[in-house]
Coordinates of C-alpha atoms and ligand atoms in Angstrom, one line a residue:
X1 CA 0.0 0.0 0.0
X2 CA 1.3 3.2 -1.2
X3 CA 0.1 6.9 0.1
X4 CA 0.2 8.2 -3.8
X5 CA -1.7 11.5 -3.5
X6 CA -1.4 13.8 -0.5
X7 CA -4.6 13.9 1.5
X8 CA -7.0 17.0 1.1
X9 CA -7.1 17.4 4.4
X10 CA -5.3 15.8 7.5
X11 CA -7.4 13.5 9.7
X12 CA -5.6 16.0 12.7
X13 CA -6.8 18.7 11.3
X14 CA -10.4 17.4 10.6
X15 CA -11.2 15.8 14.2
X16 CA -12.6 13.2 13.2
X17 CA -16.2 13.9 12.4
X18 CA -18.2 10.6 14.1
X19 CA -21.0 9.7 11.5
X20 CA -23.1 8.8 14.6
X21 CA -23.2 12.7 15.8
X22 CA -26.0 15.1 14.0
X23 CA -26.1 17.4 11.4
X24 CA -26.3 20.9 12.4
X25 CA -28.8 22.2 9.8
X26 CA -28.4 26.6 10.1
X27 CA -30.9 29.0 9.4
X28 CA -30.4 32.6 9.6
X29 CA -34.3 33.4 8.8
X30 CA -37.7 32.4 10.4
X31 CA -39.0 32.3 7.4
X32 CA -36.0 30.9 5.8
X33 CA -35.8 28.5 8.8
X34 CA -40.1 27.9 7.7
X35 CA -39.2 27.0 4.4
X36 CA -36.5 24.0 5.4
X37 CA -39.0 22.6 8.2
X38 CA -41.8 22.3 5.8
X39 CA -39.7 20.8 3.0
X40 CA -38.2 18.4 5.7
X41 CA -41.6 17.1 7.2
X42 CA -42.5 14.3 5.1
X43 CA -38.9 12.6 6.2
X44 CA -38.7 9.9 8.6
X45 CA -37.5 11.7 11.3
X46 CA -36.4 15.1 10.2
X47 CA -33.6 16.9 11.1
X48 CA -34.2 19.8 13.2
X49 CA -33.8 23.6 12.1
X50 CA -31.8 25.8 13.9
X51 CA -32.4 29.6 13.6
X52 CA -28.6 31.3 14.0
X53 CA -30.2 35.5 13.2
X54 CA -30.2 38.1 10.5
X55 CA -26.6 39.8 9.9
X56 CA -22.9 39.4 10.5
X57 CA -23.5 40.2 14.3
X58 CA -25.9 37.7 15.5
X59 CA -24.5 34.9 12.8
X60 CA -20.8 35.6 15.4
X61 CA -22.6 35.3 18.0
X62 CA -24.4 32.0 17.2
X63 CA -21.0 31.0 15.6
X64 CA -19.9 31.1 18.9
X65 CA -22.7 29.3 20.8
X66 CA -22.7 26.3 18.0
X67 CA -18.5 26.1 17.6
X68 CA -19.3 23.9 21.2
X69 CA -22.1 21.9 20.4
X70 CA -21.3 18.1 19.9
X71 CA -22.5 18.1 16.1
X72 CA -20.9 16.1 13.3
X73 CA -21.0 18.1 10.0
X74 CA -23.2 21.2 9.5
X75 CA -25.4 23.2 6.8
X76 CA -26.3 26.6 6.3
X77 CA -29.1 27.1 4.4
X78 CA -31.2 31.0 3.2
X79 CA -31.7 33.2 0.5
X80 CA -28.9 35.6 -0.8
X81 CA -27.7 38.0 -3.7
X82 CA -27.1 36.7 -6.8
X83 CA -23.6 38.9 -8.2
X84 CA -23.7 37.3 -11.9
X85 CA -26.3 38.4 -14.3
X86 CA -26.7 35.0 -15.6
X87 CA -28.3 34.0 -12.0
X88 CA -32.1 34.2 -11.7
X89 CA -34.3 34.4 -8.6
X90 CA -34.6 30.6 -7.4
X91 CA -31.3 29.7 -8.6
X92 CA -29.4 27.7 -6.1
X93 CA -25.9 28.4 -5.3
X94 CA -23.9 26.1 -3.1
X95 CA -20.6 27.8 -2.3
X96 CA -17.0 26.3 -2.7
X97 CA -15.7 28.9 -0.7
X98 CA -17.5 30.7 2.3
X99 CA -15.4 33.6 3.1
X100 CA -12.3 32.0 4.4
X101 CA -14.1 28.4 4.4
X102 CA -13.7 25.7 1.9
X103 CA -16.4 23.1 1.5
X104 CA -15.1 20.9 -0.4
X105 CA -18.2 19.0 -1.2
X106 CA -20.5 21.4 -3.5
X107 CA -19.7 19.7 -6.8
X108 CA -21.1 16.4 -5.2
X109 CA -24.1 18.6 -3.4
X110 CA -24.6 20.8 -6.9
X111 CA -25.0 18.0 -8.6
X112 CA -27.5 16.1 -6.2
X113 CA -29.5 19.1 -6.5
X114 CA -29.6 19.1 -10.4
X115 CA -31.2 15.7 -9.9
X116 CA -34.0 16.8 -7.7
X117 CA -34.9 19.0 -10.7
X118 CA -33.4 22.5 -9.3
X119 CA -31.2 25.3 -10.6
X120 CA -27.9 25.0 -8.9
X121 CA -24.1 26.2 -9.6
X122 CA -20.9 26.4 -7.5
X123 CA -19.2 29.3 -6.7
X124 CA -17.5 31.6 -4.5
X125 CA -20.1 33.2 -1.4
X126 CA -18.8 36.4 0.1
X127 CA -20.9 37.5 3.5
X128 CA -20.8 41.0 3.9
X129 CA -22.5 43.3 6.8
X130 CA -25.2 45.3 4.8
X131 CA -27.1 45.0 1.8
X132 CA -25.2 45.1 -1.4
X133 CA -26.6 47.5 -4.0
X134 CA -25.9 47.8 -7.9
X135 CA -22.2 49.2 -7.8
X136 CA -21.2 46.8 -5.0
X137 CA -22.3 43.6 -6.8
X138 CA -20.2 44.4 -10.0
X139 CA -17.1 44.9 -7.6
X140 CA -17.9 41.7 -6.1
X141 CA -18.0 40.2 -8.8
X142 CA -15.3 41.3 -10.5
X143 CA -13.7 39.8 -7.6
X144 CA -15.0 36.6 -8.2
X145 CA -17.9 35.8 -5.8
X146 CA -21.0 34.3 -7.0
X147 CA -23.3 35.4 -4.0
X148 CA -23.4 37.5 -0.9
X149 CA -25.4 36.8 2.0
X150 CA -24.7 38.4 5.5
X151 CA -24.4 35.3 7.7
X152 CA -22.8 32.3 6.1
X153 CA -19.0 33.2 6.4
X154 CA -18.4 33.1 10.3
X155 CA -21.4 30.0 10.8
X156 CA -19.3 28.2 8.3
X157 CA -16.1 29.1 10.7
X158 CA -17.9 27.2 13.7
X159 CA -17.4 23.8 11.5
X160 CA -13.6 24.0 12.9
X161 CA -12.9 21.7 10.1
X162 CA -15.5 19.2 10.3
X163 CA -17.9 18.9 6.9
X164 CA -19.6 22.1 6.4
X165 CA -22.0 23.5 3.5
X166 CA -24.0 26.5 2.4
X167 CA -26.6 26.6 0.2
X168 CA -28.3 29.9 -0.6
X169 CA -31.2 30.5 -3.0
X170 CA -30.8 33.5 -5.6
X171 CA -33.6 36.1 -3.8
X172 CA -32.3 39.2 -6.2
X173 CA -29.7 39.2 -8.9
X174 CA -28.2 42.5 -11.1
X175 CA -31.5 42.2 -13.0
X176 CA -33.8 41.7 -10.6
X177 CA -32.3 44.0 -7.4
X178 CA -33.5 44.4 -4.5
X179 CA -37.2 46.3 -5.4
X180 CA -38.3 42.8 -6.5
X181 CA -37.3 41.2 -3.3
X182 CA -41.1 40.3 -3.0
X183 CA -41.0 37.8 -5.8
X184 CA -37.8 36.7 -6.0
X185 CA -37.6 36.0 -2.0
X186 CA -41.1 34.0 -2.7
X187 CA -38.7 32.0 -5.6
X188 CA -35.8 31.7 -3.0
X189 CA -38.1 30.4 -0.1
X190 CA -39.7 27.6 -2.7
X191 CA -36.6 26.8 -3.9
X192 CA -34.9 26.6 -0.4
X193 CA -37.9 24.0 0.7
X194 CA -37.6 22.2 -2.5
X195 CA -33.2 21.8 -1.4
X196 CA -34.2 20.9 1.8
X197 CA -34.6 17.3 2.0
X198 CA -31.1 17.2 -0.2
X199 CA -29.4 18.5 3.3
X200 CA -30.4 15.2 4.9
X201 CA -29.3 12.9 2.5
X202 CA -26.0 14.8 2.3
X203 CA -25.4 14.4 6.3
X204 CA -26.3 10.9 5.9
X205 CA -23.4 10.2 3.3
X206 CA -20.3 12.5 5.8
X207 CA -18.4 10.7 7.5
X208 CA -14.3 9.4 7.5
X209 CA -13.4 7.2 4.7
X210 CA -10.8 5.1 2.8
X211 CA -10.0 5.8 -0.9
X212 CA -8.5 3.1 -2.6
X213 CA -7.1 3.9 -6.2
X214 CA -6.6 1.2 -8.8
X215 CA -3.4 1.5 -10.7
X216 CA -2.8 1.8 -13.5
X217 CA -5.8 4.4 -14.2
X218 CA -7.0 7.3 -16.6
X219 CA -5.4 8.0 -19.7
X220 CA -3.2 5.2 -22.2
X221 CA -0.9 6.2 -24.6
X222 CA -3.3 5.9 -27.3
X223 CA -5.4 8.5 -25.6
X224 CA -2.6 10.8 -24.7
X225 CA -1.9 10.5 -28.3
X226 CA -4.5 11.4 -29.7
X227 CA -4.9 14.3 -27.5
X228 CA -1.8 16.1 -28.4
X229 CA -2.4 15.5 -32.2
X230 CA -5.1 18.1 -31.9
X231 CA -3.4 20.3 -29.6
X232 CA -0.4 20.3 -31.8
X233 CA -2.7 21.2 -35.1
X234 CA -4.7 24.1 -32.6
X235 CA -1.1 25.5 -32.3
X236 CA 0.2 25.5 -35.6
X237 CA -3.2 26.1 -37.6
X238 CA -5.1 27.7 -35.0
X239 CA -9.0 27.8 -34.3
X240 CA -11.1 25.9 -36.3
X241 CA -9.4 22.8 -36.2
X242 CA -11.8 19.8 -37.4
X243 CA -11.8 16.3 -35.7
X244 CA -14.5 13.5 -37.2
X245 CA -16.3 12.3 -34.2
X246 CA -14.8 12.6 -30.8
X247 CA -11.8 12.7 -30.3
X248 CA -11.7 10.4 -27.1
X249 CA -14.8 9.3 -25.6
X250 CA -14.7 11.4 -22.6
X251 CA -17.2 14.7 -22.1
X252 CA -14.1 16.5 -20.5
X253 CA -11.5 16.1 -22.9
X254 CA -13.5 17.3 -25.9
X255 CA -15.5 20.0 -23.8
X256 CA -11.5 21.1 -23.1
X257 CA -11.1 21.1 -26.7
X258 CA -13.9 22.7 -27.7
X259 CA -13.2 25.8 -25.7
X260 CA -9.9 25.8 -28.0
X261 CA -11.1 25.6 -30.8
X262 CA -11.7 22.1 -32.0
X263 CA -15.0 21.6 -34.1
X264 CA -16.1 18.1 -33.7
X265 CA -18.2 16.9 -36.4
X266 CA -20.0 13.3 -37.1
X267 CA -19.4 12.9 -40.5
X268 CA -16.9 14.6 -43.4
X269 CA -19.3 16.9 -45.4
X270 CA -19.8 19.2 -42.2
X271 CA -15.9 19.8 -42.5
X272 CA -15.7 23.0 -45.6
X273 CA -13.2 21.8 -48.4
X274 CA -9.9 21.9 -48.4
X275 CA -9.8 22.0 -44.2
X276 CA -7.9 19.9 -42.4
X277 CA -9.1 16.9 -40.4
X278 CA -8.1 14.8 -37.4
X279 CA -9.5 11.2 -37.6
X280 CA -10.2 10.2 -34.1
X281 CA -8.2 7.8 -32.0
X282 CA -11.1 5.2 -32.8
X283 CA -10.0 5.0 -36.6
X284 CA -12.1 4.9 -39.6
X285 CA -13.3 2.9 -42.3
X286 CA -11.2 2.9 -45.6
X287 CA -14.3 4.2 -47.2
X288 CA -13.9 7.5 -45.0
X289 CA -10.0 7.9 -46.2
X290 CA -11.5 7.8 -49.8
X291 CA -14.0 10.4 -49.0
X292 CA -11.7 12.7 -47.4
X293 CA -9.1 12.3 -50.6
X294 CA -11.9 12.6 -52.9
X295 CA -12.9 16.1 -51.3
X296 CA -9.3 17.2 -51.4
X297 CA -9.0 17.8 -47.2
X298 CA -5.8 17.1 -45.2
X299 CA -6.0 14.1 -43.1
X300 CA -4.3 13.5 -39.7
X301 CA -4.9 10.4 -38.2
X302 CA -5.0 10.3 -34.6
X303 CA -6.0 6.8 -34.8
X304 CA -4.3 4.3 -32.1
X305 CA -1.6 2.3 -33.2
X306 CA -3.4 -0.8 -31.7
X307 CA -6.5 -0.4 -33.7
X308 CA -4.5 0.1 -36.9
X309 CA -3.0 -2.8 -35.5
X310 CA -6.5 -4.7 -35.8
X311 CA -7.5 -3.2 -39.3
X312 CA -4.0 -4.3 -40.7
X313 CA -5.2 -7.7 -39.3
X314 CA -8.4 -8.1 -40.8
X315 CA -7.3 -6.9 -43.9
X316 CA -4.2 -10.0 -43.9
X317 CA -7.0 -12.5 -43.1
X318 CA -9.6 -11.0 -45.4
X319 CA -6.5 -10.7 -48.4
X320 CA -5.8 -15.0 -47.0
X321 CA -9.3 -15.7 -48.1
X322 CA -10.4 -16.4 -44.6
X323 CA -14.0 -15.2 -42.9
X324 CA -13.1 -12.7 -39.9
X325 CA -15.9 -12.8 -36.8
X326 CA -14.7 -10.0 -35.3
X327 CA -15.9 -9.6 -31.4
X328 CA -17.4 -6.4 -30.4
X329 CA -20.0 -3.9 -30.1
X330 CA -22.5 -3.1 -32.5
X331 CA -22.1 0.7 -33.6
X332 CA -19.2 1.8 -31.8
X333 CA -16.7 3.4 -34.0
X334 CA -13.8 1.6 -33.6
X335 CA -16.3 -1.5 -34.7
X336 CA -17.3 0.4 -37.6
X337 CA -13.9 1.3 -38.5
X338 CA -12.7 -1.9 -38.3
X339 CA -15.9 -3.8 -40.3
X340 CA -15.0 -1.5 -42.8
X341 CA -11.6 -2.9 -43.9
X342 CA -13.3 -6.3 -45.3
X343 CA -17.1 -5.7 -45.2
X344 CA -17.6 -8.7 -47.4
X345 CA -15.2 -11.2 -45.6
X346 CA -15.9 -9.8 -41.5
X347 CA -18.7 -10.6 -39.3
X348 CA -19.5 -8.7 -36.1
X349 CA -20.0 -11.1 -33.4
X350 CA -21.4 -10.2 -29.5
X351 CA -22.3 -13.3 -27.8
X352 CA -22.3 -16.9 -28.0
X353 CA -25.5 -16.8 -29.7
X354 CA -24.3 -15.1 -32.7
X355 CA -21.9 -17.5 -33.0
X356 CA -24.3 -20.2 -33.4
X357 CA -25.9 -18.5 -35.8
X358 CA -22.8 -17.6 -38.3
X359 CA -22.1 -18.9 -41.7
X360 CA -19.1 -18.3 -42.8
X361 CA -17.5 -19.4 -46.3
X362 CA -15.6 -21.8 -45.1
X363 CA -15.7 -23.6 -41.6
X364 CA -12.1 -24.3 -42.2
X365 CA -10.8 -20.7 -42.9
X366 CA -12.5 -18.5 -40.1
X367 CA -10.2 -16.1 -37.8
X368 CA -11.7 -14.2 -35.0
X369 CA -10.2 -10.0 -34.2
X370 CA -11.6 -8.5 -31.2
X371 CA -12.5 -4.8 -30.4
X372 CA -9.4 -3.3 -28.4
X373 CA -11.5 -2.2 -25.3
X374 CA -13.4 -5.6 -24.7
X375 CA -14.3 -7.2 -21.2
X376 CA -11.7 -9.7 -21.1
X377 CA -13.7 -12.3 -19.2
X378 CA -16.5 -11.4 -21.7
X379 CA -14.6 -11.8 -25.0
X380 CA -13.5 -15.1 -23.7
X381 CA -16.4 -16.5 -23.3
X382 CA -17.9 -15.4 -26.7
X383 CA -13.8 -16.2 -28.1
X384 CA -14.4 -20.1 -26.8
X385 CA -17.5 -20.3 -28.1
X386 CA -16.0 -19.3 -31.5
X387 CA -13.1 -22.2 -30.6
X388 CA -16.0 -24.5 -29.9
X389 CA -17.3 -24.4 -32.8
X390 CA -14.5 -24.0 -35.7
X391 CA -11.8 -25.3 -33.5
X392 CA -9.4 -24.5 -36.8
X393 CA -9.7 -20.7 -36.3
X394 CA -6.8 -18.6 -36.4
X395 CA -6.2 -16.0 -34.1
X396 CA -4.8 -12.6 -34.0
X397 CA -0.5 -12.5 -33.6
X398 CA -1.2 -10.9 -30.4
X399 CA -4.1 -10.2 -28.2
X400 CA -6.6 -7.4 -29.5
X401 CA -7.6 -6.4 -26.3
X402 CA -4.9 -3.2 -25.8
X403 CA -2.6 -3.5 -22.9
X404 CA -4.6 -0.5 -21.0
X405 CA -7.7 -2.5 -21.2
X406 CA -6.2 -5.4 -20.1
X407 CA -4.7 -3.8 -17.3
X408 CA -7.4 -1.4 -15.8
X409 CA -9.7 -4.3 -15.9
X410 CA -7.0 -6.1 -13.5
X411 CA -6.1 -3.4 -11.0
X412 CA -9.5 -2.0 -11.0
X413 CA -10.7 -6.2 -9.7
X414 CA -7.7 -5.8 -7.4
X415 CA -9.2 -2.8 -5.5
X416 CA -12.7 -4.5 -5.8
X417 CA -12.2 -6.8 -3.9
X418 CA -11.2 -4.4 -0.7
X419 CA -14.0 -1.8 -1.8
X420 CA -17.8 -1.6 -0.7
X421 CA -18.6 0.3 -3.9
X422 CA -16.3 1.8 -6.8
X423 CA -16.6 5.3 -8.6
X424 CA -15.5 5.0 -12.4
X425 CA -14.4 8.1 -13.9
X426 CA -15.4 8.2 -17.3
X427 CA -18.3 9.2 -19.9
X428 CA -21.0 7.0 -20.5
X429 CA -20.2 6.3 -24.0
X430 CA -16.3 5.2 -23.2
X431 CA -16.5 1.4 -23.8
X432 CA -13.0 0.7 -21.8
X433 CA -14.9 2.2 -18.3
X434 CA -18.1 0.9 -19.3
X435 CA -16.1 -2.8 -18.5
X436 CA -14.7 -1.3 -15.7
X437 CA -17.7 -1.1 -14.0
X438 CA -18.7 -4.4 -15.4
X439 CA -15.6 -6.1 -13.8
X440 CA -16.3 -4.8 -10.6
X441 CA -20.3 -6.0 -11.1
X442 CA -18.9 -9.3 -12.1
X443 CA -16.7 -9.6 -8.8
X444 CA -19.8 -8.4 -6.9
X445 CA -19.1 -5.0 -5.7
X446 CA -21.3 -2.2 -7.4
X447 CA -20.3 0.3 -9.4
X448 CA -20.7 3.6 -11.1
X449 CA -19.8 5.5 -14.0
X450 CA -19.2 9.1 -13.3
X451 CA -18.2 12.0 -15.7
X452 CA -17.1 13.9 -13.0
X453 CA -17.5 14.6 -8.9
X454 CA -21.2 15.9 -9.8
X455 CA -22.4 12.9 -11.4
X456 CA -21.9 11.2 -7.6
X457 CA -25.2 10.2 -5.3
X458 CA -25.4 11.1 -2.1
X459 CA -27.4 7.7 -1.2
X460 CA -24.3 5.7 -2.7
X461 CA -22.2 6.9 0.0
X462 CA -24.2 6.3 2.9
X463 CA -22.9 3.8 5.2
X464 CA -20.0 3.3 2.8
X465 CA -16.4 4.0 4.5
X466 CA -13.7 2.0 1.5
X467 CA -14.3 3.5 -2.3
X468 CA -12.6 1.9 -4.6
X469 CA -11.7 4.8 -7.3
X470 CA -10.6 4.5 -10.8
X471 CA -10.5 6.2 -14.5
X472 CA -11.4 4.8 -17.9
X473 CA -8.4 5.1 -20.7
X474 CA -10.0 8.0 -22.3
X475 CA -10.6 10.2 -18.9
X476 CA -8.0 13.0 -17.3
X477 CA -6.6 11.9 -14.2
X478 CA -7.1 15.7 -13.0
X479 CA -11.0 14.1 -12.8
X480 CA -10.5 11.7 -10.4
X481 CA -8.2 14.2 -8.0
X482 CA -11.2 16.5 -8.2
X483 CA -13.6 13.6 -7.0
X484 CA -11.2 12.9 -4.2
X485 CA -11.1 16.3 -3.1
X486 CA -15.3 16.4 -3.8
X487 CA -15.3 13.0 -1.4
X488 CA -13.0 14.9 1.5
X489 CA -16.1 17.7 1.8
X490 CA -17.7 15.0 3.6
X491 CA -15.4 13.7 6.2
X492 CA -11.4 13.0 6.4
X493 CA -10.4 10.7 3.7
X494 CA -7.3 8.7 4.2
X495 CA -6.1 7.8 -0.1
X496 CA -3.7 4.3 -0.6
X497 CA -3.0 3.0 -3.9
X498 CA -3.5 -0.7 -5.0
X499 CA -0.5 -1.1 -8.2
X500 CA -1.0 -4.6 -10.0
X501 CA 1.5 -2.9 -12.8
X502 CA 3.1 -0.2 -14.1
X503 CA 2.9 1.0 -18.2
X504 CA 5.6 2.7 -19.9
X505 CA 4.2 2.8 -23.6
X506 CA 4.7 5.4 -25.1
X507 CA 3.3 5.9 -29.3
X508 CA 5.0 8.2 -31.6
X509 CA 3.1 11.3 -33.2
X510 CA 2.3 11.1 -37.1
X511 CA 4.7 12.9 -39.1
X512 CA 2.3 16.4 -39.9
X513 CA 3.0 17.1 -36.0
X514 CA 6.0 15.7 -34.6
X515 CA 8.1 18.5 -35.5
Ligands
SF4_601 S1 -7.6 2.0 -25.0 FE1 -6.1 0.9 -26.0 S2 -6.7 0.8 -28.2 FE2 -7.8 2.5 -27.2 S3 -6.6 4.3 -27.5 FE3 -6.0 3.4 -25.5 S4 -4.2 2.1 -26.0 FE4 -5.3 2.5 -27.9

């Protein structure tokens, strides 16, 4: 066991919060303090609602009261200003930063409240000790705060460390000041009830845990590749740069590149002639590289070496006269790409059944490829019924399933085994984390698939003290330090690493870029 990544927090520092001690739930407000009660009441046993007072003064002195209590983690909840324009009354903002405060856990707290159907962002709450009018709100923001409210920053201080957050709900923004406090209050006070029961489920999912991290994890060689193919044609050609289909399969990545200037486009006729193009790391069919000659545009392939690896295959068995059943999924790219080489000589096989059910040519003179980011356990079971039943079949020179497949699959088992759940990083249409979280299914321990800290559920945590944590090929590890700092908002988390191997492999850039 290996301490790899510094802890967000020291469990010295924290003191321990004890899972078994209450939530303090804050309001400044009686009617703010209304609002929570009456969204709590339909709970099995609701938390209670503790009025702290209006303004800086009271919200010390409460500060002061509460620093001694014996609570666990605790929540301030109200209405506020809104300092962006793009806020509206009702909009939720959960703050990242409470004055001095970090609460490390509104990504995971944003995004629960997303799923209960209400407007919330992150960002930045400043408390202040009077009412902020037009010119003030434009400073503030220009200084990079989200919100102002007048209480949350010293309550937050009485957490000495232990999990705290603040919610506030958007009452007036720099379109809608403070003369329509009426409404927009009325907005704020449905919305805070509406947030309300969200406060319980988060203090049921604080407390300490263990975060165990599968290694290898996160991005392959191929990815990293294909990544800085793009980034190198950004900086020589500059913005647009056009890339057919994603680049990776990861939300993050091409979101990043986006905002840079990649266009990402599904087919070749949204690319103007004459353009340049970047073939993704998936690869294409040969009847794309036509098209793309035909309408005169200059190509870069970012495609993985391992998947040209499996089209150079299919086109030696196709060329030897032999039927191809190539294993994998219907409609993914790569799978396209690949069916493409020999259309008339491949067959696209997903399970035992469709086995059964193939005719080849020539019983004698069938070879089987596989799709590089296969299940192993899966593709050998659908590979020996393939065996089974034309037990002369040749087989790829070397494995299909890539190395980083291979190996994510095995370390993220490893840390499986020790976990009570796992968080995947990785976008839902990534088929190397898809069978990550398959392979921990299939060793019994559930699972998820997360884009990023947001995408977590409060009711997966709760009760939960060892996460097993890992990355698909195609996602940034930057993602899964974010999620570990997301997990650390709710109670001291203590990170080891489990290695089953370590991966030098490096692929060389295409010759258009490598200067
Ligand atoms: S997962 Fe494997 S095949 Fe896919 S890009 Fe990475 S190294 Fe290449």
């Amino acid at each position: 066991m290996t301490d790899t990544i510094p802890r967000p927090r020291d469990d010295e520092e924290l003191g321990h919060p004890d899972p078994g001690e209450p939530l303090l739930l804050c309001a400044p407000l009686r009617i703010e303090a209304r609002a929570l009660r009456r969204g709590l009441r339909d709970l099995a046993d609701p938390l209670d609602v503790i009025r702290t007072g209006y303004g800086t003064r009271r919200a010390a002195q409460a500060a002061d009261r509460l620093s001694h209590d014996p609570f666990g983690q605790m929540m301030i909840m109200g209405v506020g200003g809104g300092l962006s324009a793009d806020l509206s009354p009702g909009d939720l903002v959960v703050g990242t930063d409470v004055g001095a405060v970090t609460c490390a856990s509104a990504p995971i707290l944003a995004g629960e409240l997303r799923r209960a159907g209400l407007a919330a962002r992150t960002g930045r709450i400043t408390t202040v000790d009077h009412l902020v009018r037009r010119a003030e709100r434009a400073k503030l923001a220009a200084e990079g705060w989200l919100l102002a409210d007048m209480e949350s920053a010293p309550l937050a201080a009485a957490a000495h460390g232990r999990p705290v957050a603040v919610i506030r709900a958007v009452s007036d923004t720099p379109d809608h000041p403070l003369a329509g406090i009426v409404s927009g209050g009325l907005a704020a006070l449905r919305s805070l009830r509406a947030a309300a029961p969200v406060a319980q489920r988060w203090a049921a999912a604080c407390g300490t845990r263990q975060v165990l991290l599968a290694g290898p994890r996160s991005f392959c060689a191929g990815v990293e590749r294909a990544i800085e193919i793009v980034e190198r044609v950004l900086e020589r050609q500059g913005a647009p740069v056009y890339v057919r289909k994603q680049i990776v399969h990861n939300t993050r990545v091409v979101g990043d590149l986006e905002s840079r200037g990649a266009v990402f486009v599904d087919e070749l006729d949204q690319v103007p002639d004459g353009a340049t193009v970047v073939f993704s790391a998936h690869g294409v069919s040969p009847a794309v590289r036509e098209e793309a000659a035909r309408r005169g545009l200059a190509v870069i392939d970012a495609t993985c070496p391992l998947v040209s690896k499996v089209h150079a295959e299919a086109r030696r068995f196709a060329a030897d006269g032999y039927t191809v059943a190539l294993i994998g999924h219907a409609g993914h790219e790569e799978v396209e790409g690949t069916l493409g080489e020999a259309p008339d000589s491949t067959i696209l096989v997903q399970t035992a059944a469709d086995v059964a059910a193939m005719q080849p040519r020539d019983g004698e003179r069938v070879a089987y490829l596989m799709q590089t980011t296969l299940s192993v356990d899966e593709a050998a079971e659908v590979s020996g019924a393939l065996r089974e039943r034309f037990p002369a079949m040749r087989a790829p020179g070397s494995d299909d399933i890539c190395y980083a497949t291979t190996n994510r699959q095995a370390a993220v088992r490893a840390v499986a085994a020790e976990s009570d759940l796992v968080l995947v990083a990785g976008s839902k249409n990534s088929s190397n984390s898809v069978r990550l979280v398959e392979t921990c299914e299939r060793a019994g321990t559930p699972a998820y698939l997360i884009d990023g800290a947001e995408d977590i559920q409060l009711d997966w945590l709760a009760g939960v003290s060892t996460i097993g944590l890992t990355a698909g090929a195609s996602a940034p590890p930057a993602v899964v330090e974010e999620i570990i700092s997301a997990l650390s908002g709710l109670g001291a988390v203590s990170v080891s690493e489990r290695v089953t191997t370590t991966e030098s492999i490096r692929f060389g850039l295409p010759k258009e870029v490598r200067q």
